[in-house]
mmCIF file of C-alpha atoms and ligand atoms in Angstrom:
data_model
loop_
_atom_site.group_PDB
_atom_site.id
_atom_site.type_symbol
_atom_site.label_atom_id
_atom_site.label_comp_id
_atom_site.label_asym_id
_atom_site.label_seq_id
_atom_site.Cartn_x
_atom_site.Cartn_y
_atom_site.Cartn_z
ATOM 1 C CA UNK A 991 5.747 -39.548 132.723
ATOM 2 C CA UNK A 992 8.868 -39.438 134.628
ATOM 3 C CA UNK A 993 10.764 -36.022 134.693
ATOM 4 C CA UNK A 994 13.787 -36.005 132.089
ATOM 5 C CA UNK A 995 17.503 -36.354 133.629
ATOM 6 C CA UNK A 996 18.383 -33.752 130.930
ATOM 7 C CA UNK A 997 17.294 -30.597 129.475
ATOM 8 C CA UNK A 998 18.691 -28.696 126.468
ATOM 9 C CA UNK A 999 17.822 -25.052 126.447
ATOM 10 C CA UNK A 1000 17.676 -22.807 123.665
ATOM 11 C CA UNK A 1001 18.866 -19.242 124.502
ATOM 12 C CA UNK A 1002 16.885 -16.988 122.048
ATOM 13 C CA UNK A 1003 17.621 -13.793 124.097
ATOM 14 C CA UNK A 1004 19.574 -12.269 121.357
ATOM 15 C CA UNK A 1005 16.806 -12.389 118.774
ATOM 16 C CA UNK A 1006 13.634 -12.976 120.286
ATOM 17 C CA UNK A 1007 14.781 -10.890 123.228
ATOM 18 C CA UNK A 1008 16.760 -7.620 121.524
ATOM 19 C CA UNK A 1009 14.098 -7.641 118.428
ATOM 20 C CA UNK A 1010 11.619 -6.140 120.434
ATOM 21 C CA UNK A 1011 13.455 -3.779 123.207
ATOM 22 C CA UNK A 1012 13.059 -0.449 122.089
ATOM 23 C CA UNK A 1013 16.212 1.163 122.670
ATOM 24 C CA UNK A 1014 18.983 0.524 119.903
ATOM 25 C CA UNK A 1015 21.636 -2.247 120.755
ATOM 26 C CA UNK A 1016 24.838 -1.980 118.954
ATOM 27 C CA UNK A 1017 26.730 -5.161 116.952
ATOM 28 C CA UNK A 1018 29.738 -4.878 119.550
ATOM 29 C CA UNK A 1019 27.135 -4.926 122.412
ATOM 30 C CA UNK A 1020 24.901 -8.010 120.457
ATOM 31 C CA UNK A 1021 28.190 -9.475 119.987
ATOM 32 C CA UNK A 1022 29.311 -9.414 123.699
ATOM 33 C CA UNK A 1023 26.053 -10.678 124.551
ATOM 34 C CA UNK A 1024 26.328 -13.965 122.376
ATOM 35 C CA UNK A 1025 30.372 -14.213 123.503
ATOM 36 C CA UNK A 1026 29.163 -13.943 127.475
ATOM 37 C CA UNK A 1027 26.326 -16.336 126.383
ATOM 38 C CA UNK A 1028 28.489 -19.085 124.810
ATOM 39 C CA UNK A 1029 31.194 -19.151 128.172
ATOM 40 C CA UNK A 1030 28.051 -19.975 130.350
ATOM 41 C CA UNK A 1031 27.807 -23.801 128.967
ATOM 42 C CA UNK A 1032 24.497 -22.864 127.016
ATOM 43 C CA UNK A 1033 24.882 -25.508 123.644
ATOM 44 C CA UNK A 1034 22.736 -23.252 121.271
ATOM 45 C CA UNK A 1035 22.134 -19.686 121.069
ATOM 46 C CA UNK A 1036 20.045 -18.216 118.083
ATOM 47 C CA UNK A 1037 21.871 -15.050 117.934
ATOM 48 C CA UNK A 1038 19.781 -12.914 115.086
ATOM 49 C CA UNK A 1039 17.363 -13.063 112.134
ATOM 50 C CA UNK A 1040 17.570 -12.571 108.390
ATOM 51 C CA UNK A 1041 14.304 -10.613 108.028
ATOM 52 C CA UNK A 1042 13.576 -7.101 106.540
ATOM 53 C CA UNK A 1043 15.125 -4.533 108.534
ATOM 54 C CA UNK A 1044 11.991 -2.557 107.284
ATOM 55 C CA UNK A 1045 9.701 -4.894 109.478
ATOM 56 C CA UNK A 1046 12.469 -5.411 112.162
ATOM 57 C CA UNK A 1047 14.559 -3.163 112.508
ATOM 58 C CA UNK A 1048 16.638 -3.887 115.751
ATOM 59 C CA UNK A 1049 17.973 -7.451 113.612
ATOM 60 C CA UNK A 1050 19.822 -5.312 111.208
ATOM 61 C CA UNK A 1051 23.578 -6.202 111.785
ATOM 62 C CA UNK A 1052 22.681 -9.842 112.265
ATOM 63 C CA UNK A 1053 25.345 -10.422 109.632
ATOM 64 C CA UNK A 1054 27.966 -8.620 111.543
ATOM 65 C CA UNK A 1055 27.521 -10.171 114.727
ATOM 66 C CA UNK A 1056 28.015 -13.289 113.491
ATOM 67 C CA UNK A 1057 31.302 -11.857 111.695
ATOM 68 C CA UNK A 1058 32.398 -10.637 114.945
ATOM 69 C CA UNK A 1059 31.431 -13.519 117.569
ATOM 70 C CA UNK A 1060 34.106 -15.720 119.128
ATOM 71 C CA UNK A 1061 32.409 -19.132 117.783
ATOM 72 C CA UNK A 1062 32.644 -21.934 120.956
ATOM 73 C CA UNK A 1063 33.065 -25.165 118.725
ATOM 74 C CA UNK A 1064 30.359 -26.953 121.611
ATOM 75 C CA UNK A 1065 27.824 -24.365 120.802
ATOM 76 C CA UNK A 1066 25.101 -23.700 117.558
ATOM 77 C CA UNK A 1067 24.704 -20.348 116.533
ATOM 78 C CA UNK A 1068 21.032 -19.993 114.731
ATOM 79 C CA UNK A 1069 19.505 -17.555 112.666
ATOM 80 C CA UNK A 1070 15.645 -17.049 111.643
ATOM 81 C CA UNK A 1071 14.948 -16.941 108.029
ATOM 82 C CA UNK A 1072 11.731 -16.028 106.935
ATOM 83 C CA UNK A 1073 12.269 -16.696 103.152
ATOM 84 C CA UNK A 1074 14.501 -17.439 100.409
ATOM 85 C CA UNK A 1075 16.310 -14.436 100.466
ATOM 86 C CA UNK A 1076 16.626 -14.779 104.166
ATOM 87 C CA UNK A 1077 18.790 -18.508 103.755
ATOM 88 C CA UNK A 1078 21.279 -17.151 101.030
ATOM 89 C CA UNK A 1079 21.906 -14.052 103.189
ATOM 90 C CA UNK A 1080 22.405 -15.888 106.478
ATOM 91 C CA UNK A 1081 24.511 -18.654 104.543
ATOM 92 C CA UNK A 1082 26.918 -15.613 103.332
ATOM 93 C CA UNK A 1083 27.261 -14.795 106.676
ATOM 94 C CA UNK A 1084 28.568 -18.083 107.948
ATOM 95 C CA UNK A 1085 25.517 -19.413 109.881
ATOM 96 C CA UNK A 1086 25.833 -22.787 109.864
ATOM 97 C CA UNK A 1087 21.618 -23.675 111.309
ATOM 98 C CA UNK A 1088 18.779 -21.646 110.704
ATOM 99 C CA UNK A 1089 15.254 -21.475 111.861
ATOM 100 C CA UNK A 1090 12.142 -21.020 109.880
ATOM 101 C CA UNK A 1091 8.688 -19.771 111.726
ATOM 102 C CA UNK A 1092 5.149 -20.411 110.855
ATOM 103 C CA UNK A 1093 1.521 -19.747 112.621
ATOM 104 C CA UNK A 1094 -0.923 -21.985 113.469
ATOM 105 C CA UNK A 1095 -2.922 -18.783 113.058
ATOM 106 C CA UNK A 1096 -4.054 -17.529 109.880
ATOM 107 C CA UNK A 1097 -4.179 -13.403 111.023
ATOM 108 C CA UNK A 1098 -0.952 -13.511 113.097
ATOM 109 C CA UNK A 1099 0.794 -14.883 110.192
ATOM 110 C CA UNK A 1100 -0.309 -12.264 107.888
ATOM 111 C CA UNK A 1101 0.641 -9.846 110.390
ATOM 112 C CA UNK A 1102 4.185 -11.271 111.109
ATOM 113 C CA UNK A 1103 5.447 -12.435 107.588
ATOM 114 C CA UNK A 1104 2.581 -11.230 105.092
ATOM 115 C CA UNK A 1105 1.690 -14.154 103.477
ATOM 116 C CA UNK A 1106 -0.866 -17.068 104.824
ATOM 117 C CA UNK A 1107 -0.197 -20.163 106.648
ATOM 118 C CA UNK A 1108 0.274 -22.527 103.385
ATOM 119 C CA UNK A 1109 2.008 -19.530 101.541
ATOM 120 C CA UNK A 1110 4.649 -19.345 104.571
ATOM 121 C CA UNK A 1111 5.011 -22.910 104.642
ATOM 122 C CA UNK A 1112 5.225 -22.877 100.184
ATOM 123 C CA UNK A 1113 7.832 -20.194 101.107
ATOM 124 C CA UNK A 1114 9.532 -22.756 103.737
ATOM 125 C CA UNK A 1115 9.975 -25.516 100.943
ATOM 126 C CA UNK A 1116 13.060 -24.004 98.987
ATOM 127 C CA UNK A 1117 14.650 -23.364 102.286
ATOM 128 C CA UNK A 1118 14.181 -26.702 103.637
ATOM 129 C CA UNK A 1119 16.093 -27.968 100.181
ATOM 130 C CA UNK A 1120 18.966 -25.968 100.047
ATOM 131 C CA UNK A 1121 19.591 -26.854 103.538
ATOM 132 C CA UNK A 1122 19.523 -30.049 103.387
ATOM 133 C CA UNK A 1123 22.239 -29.380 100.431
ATOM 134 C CA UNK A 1124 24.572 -27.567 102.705
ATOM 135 C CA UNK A 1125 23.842 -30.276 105.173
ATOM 136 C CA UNK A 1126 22.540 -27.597 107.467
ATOM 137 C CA UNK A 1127 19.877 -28.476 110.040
ATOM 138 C CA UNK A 1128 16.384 -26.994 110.076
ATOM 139 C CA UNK A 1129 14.937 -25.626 113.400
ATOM 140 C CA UNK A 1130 10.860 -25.071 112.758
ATOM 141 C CA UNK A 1131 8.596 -22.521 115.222
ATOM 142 C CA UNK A 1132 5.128 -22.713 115.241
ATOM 143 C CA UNK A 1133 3.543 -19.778 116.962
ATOM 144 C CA UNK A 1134 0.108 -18.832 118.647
ATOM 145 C CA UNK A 1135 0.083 -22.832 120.346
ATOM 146 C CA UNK A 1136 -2.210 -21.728 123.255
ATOM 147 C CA UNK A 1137 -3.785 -18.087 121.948
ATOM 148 C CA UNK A 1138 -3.330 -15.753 119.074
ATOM 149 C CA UNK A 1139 -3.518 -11.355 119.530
ATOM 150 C CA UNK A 1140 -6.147 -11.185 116.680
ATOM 151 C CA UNK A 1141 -8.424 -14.959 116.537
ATOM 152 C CA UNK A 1142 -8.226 -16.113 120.390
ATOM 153 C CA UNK A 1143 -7.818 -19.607 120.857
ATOM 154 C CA UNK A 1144 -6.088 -21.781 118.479
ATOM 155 C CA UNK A 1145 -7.274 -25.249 118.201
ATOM 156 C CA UNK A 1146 -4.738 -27.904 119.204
ATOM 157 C CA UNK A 1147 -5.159 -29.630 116.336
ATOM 158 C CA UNK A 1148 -4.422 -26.946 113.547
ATOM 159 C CA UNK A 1149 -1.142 -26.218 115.767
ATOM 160 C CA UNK A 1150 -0.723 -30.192 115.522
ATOM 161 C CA UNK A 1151 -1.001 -29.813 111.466
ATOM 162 C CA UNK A 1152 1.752 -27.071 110.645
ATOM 163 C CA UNK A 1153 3.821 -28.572 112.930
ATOM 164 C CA UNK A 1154 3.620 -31.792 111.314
ATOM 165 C CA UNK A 1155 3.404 -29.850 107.812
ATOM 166 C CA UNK A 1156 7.214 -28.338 109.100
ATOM 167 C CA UNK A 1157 8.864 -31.673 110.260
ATOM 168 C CA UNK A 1158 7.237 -33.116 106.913
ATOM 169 C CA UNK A 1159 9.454 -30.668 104.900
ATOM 170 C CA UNK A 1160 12.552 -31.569 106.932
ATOM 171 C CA UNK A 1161 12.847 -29.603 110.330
ATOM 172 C CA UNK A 1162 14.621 -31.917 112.926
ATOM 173 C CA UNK A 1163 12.946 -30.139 116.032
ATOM 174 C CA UNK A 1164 9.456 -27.865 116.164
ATOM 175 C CA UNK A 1165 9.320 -25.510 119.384
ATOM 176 C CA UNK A 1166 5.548 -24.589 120.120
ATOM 177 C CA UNK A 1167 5.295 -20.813 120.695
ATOM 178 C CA UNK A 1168 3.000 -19.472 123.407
ATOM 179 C CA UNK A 1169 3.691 -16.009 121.499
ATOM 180 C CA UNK A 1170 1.435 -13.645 123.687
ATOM 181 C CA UNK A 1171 1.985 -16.037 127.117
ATOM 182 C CA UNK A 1172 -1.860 -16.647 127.669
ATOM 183 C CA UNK A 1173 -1.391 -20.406 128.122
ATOM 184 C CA UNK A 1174 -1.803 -22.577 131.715
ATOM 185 C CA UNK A 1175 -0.406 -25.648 132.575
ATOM 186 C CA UNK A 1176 -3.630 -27.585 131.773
ATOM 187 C CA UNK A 1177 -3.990 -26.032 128.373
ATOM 188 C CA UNK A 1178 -0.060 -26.852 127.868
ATOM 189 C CA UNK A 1179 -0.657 -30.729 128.318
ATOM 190 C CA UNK A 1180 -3.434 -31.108 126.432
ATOM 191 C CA UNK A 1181 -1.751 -29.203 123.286
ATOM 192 C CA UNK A 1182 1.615 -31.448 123.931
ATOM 193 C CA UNK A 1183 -0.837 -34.356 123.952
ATOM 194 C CA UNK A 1184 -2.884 -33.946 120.770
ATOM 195 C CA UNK A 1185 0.319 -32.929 119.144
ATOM 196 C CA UNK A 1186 2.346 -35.870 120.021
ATOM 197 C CA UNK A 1187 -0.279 -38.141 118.312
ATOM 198 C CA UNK A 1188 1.799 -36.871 115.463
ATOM 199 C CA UNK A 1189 5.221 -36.203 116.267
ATOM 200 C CA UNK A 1190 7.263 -37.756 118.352
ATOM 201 C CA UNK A 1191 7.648 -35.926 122.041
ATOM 202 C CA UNK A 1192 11.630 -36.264 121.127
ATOM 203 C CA UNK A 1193 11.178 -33.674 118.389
ATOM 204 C CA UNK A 1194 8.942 -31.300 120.095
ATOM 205 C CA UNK A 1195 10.368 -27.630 122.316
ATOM 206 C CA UNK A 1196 8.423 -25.635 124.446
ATOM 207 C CA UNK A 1197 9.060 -21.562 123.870
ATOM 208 C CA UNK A 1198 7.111 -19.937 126.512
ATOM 209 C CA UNK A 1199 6.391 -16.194 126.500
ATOM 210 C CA UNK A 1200 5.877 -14.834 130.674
ATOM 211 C CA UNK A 1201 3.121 -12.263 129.856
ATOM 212 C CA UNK A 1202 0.719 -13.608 132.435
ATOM 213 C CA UNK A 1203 3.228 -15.037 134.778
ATOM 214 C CA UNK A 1204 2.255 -18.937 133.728
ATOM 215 C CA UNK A 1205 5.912 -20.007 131.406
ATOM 216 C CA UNK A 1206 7.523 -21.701 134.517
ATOM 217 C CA UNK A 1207 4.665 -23.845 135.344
ATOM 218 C CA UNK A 1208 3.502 -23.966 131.636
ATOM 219 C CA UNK A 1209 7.284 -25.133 131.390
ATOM 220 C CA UNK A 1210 6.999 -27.993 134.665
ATOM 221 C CA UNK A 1211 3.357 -29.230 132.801
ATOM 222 C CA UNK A 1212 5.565 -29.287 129.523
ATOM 223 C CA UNK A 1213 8.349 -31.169 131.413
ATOM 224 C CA UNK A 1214 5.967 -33.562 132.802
ATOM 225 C CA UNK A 1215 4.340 -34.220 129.428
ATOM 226 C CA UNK A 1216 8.082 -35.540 128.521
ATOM 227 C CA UNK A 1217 9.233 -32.426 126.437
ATOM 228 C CA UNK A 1218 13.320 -31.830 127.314
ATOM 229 C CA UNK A 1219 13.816 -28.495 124.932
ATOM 230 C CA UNK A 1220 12.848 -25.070 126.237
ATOM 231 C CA UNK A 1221 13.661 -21.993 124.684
ATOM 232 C CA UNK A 1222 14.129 -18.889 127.029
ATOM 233 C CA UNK A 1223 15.818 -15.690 126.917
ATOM 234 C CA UNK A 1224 18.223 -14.103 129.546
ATOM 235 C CA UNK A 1225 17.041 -11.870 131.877
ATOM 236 C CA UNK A 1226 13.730 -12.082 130.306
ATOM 237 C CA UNK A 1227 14.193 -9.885 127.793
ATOM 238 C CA UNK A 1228 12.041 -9.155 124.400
ATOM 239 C CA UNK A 1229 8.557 -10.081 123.683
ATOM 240 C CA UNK A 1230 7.389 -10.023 119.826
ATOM 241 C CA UNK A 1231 6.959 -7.026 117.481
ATOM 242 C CA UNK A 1232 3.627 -8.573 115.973
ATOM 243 C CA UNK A 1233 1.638 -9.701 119.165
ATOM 244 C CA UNK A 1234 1.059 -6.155 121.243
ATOM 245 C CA UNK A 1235 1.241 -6.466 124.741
ATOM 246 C CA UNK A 1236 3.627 -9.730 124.691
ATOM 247 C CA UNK A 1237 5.947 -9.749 127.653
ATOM 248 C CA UNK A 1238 9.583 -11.579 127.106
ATOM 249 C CA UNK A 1239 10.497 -15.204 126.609
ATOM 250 C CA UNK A 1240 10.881 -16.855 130.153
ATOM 251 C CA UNK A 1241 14.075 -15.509 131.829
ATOM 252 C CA UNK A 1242 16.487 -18.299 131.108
ATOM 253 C CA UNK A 1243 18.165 -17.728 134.653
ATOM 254 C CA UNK A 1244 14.307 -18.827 136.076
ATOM 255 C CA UNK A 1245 14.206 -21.682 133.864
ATOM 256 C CA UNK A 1246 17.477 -22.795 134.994
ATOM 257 C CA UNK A 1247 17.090 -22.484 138.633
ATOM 258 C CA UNK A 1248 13.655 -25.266 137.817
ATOM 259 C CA UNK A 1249 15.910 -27.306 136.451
ATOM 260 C CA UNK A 1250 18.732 -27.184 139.022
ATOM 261 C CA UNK A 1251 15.726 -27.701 141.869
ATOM 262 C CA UNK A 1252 14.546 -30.280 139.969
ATOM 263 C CA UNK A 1253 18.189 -31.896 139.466
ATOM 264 C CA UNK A 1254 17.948 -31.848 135.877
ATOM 265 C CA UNK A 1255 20.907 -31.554 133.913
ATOM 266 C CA UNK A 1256 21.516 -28.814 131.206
ATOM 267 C CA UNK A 1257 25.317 -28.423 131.698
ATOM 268 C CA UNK A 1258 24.474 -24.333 132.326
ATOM 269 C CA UNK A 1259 26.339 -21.958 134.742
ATOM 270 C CA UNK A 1260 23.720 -20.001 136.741
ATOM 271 C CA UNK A 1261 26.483 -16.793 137.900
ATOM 272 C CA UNK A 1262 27.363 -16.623 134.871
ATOM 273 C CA UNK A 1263 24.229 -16.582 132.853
ATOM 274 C CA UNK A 1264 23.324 -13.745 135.383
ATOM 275 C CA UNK A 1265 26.348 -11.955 134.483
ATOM 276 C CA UNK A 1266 25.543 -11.856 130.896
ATOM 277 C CA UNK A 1267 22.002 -11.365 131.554
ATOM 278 C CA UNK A 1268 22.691 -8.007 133.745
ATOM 279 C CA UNK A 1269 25.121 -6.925 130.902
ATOM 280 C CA UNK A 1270 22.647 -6.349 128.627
ATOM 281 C CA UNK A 1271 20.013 -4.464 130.991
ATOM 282 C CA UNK A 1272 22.404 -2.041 132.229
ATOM 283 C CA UNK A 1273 23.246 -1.823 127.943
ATOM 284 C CA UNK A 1274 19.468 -1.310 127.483
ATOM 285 C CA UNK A 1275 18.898 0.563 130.681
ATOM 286 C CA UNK A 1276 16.190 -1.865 131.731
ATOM 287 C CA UNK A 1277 15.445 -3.385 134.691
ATOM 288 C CA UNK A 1278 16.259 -7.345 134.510
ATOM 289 C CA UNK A 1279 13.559 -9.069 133.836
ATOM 290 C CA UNK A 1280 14.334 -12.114 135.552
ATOM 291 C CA UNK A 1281 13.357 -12.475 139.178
ATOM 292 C CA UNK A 1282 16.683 -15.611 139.741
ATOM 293 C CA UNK A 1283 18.475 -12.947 138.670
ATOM 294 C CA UNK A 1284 17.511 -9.552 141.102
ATOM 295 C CA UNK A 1285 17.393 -12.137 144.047
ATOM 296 C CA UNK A 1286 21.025 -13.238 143.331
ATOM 297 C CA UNK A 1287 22.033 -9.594 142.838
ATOM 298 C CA UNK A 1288 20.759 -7.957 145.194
ATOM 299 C CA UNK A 1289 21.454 -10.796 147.902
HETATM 300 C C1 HMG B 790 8.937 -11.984 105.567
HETATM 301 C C2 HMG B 790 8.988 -10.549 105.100
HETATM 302 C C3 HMG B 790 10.352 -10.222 104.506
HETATM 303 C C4 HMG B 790 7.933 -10.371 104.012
HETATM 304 O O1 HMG B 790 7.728 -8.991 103.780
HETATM 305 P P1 HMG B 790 7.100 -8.478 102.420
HETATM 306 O O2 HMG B 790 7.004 -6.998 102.501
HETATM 307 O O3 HMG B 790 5.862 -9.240 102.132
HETATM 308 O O4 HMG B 790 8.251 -8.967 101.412
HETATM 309 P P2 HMG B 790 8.680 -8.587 99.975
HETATM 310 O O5 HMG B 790 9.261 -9.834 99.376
HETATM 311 O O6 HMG B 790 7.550 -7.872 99.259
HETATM 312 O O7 HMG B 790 9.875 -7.540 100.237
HETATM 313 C C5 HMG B 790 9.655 -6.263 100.792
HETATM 314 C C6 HMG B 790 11.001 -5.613 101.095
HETATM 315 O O8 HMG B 790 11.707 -6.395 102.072
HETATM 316 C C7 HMG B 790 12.950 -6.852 101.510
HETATM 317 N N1 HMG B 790 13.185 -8.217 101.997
HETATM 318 C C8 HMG B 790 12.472 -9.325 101.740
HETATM 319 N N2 HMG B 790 12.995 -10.353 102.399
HETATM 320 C C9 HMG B 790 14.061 -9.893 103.076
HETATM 321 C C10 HMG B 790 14.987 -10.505 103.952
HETATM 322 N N3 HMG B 790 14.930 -11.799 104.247
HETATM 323 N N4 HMG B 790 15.945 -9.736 104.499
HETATM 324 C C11 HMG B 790 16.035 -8.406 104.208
HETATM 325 N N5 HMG B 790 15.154 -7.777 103.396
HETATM 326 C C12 HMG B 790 14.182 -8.529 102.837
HETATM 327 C C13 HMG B 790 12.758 -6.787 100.015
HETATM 328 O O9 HMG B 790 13.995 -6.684 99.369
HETATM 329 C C14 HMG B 790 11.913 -5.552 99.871
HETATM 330 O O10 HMG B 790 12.736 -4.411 100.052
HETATM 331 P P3 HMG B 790 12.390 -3.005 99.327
HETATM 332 O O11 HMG B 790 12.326 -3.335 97.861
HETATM 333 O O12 HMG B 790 11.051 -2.567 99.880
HETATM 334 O O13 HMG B 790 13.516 -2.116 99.752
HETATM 335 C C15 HMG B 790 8.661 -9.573 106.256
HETATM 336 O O14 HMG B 790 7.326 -9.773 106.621
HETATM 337 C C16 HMG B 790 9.544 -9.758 107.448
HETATM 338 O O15 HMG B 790 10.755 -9.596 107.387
HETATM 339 N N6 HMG B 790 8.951 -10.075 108.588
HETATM 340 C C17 HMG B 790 9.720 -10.232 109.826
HETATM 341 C C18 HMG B 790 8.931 -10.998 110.800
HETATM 342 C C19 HMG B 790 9.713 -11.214 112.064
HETATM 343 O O16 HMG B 790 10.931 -11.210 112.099
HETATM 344 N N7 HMG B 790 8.949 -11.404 113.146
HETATM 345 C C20 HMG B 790 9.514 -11.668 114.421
HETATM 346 C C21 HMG B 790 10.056 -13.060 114.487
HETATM 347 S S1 HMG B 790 8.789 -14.323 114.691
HETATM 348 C C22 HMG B 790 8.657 -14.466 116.377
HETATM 349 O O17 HMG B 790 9.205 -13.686 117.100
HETATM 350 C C23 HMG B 790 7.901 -15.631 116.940
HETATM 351 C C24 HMG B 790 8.815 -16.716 117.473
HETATM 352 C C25 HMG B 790 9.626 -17.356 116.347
HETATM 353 O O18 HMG B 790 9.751 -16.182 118.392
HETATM 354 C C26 HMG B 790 8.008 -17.798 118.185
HETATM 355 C C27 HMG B 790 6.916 -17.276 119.090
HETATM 356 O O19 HMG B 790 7.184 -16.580 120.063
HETATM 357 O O20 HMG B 790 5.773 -17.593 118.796
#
């Protein structure tokens, strides 16, 4: 399959990234982040989640940062939901497209949201509705695609079914998680093959985690299998609160720099997606996590 001219990406630094980095992040810094984020030309940034701050506690504020975020009229700003509860508060706070996120394995849903795979997806349903009432759009995750902390390897084909449960009940787009970043290139084209005999490759993202160094080139299989959504995070940060040992989302600066190689459009500023991602490590102290990034820095 021919490469795509365009790519959309999907920043998810400031959730999937800040909901697992240890150190506390204020709302004015979360809030910077997402401003910095929406000047770089990114067209969707899912900027915090609507979960319990018991389980996750570094999403508390979500609410306030979307109060205090200078919304950029090209740009979606997304919120995760895990339930019910989760919609009406994240429709009180303005949010305008939410994201709901199943497993296409049975322990590391229990683990993440308490409930089973059918319970999360019974749990999904009301959501689904009410959204379609506000006219809101639906993003759907399904996670554990290529491996799962607790059951191994996941069978294409059950990842194939939730998905297609989720865009059943109304999601426009499902983004396959690689949650713990075991997956290779090979493994990533056979699961975006058995999966597209059900959904269309149109409606399909690739979120790839970096823990053993494969997301880029899980990312150019993914490409080559015709998928044109990936969801990173800047400067690499995060990883995910119920898979131990996960390393961060892909750096999105990496992801770009494929893309610009690769003369793929995505409409994204490179300088200043380092800017904001180097913001928030010298915030969290860290070291930045993506390697675009300390070469352009330190050059
Ligand atoms: C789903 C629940 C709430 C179930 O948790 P539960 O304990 O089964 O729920 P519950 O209904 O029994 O409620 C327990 C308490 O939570 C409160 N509660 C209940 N719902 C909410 C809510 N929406 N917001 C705020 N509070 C809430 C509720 O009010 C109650 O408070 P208490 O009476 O104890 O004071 C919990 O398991 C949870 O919040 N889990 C968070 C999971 C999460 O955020 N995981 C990380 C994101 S997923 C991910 O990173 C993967 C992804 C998407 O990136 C893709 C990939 O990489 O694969």
């Amino acid at each position: 399959m021919p490469l795509p001219e365009k790519v959309r990406m999907v920043e998810v630094g400031p959730r999937d990234g800040l909901q697992n980095e240890s150190r506390p992040v204020s709302v004015a810094d979360k809030t910077r982040l997402v401003d910095e984020l929406s000047a770089t030309g990114l067209s969707y940034i899912e900027v915090g989640s609507f979960v319990s701050p018991k389980w996750v506690p570094q999403m508390a504020g979500s609410a306030e940062v979307f109060a205090g975020i200078q919304r950029n009229e090209k740009v979606t700003y997304a919120a995760l939901t895990p339930n019910f509860r989760g919609f009406e508060d994240a429709l009180a706070a303005g949010v305008r497209e939410v994201a709901v996120f199943a497993s296409a394995s049975e322990t590391f849903s229990q683990r993440n949201i308490n409930c089973s795979i059918s319970e999360s997806l019974e749990r999904f349903a009301p959501i689904l509705e009410a959204a379609r009432l506000h006219g809101m759009q639906v993003r759907g995750y399904v996670s554990c695609v290529l491996g799962c902390p607790y059951e191994g390897r996941i069978a294409p084909a059950q990842v194939a079914a939730v998905a297609n449960e989720l865009l059943g009940m109304g999601c426009y787009e499902i983004s396959l998680g690689d949650t713990i970043g075991v997956g290779t290139p090979d493994k990533t084209r056979e699961l975006f093959n058995v999966v597209a005999g059900r959904i269309a490759r149109g409606k399909l993202a690739g979120h790839f985690h970096d823990t053993y160094g494969q997301a880029l080139a899980n990312i150019y299989a993914s490409l080559l299998e015709g998928i044109h959504v990936f969801d990173s995070s800047v400067a690499g940060l995060g990883g995910c609160p119920y898979a131990k040992g996960a390393s961060g989302n892909v750096a999105s600066e990496d992801v770009l720099y494929l893309l610009d190689g690769l003369g793929i459009e995505t409409g994204v500023d490179l300088d200043r997606l380092i800017n904001a991602g180097q913001g928030i490590c010298d915030v969290l102290g860290k070291v930045n996590g993506s390697k675009v990034a300390k070469a352009r820095l330190s050059a």
